[in-house]
Coordinates of N, CA, C and O in Angstrom, one line a residue:
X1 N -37.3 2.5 -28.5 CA -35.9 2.7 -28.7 C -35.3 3.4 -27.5 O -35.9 4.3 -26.9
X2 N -34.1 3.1 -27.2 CA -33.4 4.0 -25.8 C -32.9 5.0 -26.6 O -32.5 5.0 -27.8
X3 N -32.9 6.0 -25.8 CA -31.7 7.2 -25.5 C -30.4 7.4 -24.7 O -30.3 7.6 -23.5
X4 N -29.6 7.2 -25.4 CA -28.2 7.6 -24.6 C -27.4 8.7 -24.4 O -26.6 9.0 -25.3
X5 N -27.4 9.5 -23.1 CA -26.4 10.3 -23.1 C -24.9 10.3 -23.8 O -24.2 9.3 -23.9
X6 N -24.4 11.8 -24.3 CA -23.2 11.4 -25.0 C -22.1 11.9 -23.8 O -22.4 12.0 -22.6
X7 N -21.1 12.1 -24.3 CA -19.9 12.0 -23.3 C -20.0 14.0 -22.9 O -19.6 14.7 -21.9
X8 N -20.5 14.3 -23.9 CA -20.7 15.8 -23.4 C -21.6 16.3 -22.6 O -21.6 17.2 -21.8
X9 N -22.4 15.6 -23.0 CA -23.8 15.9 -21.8 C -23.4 15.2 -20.6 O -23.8 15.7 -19.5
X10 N -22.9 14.3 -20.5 CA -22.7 13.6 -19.4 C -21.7 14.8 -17.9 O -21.8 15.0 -16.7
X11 N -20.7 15.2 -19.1 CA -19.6 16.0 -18.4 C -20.2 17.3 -17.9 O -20.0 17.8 -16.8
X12 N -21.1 17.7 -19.0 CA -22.0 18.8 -18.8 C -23.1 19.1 -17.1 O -22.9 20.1 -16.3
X13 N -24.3 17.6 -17.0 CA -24.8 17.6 -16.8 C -24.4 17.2 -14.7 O -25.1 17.1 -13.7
X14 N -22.7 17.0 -15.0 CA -22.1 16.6 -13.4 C -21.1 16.8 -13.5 O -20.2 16.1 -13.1
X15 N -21.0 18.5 -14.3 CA -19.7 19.1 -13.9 C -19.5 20.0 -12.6 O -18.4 20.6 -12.3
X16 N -20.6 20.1 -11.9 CA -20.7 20.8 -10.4 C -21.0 19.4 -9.2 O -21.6 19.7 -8.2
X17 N -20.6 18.4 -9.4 CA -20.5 17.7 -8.5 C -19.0 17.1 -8.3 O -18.3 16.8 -9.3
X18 N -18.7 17.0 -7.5 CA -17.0 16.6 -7.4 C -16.9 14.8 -7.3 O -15.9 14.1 -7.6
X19 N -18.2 14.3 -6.8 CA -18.1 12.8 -6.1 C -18.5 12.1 -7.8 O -18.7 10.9 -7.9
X20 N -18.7 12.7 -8.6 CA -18.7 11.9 -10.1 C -17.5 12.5 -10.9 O -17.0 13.6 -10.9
X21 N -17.3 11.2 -11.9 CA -16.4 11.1 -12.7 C -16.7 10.8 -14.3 O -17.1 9.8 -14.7
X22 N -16.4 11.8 -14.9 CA -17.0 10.7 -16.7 C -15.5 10.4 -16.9 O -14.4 11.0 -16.8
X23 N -15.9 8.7 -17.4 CA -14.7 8.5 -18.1 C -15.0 8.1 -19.8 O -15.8 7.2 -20.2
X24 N -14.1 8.8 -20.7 CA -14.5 8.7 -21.9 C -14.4 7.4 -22.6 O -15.3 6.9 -23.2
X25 N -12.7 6.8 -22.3 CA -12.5 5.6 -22.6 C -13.0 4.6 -22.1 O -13.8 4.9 -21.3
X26 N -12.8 3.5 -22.2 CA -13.2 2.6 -20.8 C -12.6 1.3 -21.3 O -12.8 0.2 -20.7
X27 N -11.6 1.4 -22.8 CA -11.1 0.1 -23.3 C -9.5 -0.1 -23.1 O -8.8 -1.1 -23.1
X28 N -9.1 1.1 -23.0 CA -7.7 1.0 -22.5 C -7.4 0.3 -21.2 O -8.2 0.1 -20.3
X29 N -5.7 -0.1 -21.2 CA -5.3 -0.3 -19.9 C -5.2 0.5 -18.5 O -5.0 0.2 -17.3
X30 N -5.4 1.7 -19.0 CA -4.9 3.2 -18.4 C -6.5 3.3 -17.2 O -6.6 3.4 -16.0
X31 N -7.4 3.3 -18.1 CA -8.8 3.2 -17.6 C -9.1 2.1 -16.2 O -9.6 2.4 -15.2
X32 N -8.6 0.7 -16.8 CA -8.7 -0.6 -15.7 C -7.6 -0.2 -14.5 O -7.9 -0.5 -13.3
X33 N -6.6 0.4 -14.6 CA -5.3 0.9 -13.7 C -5.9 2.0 -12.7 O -6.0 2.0 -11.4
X34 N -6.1 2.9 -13.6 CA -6.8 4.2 -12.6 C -7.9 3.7 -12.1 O -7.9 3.7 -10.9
X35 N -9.2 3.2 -12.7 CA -10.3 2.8 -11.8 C -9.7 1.9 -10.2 O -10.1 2.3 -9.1
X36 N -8.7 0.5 -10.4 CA -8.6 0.0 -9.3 C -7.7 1.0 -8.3 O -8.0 0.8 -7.2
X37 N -6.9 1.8 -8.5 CA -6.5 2.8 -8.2 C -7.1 3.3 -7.1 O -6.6 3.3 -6.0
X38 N -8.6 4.0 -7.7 CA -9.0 5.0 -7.3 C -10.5 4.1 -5.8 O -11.0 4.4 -4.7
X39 N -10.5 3.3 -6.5 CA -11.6 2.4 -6.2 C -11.1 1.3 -4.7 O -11.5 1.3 -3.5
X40 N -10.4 0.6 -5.3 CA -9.4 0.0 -4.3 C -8.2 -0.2 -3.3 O -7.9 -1.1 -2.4
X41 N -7.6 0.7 -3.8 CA -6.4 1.1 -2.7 C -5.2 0.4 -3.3 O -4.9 0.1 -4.5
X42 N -4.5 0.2 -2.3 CA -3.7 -0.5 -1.9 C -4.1 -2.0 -1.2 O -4.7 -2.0 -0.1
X43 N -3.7 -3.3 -1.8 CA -4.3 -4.2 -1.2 C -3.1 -4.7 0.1 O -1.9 -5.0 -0.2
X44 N -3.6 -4.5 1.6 CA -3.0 -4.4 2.7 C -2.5 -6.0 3.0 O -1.5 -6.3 3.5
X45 N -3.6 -7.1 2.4 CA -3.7 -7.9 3.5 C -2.7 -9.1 3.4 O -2.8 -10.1 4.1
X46 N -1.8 -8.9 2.3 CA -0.7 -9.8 1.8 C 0.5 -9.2 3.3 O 1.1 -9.8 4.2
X47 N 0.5 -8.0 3.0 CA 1.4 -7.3 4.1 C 1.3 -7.8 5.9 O 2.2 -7.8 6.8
X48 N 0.2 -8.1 6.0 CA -0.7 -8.2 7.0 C -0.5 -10.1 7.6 O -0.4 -10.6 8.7
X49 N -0.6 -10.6 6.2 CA 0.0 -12.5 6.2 C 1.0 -12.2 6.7 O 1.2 -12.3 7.9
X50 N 2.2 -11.6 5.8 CA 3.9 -11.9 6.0 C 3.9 -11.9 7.3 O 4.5 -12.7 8.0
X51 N 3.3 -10.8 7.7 CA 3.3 -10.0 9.3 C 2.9 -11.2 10.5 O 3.7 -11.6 11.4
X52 N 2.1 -11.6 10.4 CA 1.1 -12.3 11.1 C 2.3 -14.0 11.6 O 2.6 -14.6 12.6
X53 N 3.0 -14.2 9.7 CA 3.2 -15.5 10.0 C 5.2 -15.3 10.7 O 6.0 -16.1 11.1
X54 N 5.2 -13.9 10.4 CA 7.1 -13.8 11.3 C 6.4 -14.1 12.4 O 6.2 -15.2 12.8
X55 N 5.7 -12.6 13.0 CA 5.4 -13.0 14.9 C 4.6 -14.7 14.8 O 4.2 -15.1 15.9
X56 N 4.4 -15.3 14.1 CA 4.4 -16.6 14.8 C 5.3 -17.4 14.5 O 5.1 -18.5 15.0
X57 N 6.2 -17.3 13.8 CA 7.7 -17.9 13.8 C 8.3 -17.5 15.0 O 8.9 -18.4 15.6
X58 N 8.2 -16.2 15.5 CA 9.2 -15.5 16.5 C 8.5 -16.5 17.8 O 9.0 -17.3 18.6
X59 N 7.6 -16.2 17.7 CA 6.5 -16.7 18.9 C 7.1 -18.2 19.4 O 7.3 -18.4 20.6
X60 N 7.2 -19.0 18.4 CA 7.5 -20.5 18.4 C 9.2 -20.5 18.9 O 9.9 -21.3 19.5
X61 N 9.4 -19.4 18.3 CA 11.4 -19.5 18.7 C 11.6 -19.5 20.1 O 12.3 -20.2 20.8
X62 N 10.6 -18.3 20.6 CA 10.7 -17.5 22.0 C 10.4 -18.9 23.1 O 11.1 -19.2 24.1
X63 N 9.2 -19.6 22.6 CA 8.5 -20.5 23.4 C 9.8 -21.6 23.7 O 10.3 -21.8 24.8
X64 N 10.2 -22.3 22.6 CA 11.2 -23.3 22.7 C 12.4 -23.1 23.6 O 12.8 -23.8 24.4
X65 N 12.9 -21.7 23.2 CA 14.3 -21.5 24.1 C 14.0 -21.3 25.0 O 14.8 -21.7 25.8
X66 N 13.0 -21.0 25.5 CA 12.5 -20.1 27.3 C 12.6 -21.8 28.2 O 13.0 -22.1 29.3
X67 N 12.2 -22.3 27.3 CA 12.0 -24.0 27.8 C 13.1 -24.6 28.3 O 13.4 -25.2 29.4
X68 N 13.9 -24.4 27.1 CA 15.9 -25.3 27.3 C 16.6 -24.1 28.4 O 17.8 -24.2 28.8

């Protein structure tokens, strides 16, 4: 048969470490929010497309007129 830690021992047992976290819930929306949060950031790389595809719009404007 297993043994499972409960949510007090858990808090108990890594309340002097700062790099762990207990989380009690884990069925709420609040839980999935904070974890990506904490876990993944900010996702850059949509910012990073838009970016990428102006300077090559600008790029293609610049090339054309420099030409006429």
């Amino acid at each position: 048969m297993m043994d499972f830690y409960g949510e007090n021992e858990l808090k108990k047992i890594f309340s002097n470490q700062k790099n762990v976290q207990v989380f009690d819930k884990i069925d709420d929306d609040n839980f999935i929010r904070n974890f990506k949060e904490q876990n993944f950031g900010v996702a850059l790389w949509k910012y990073f497309l838009i970016a990428a595809l102006v300077f090559l719009a600008i790029e293609i404007a610049i090339v054309r007129f420099m030409k006429g």
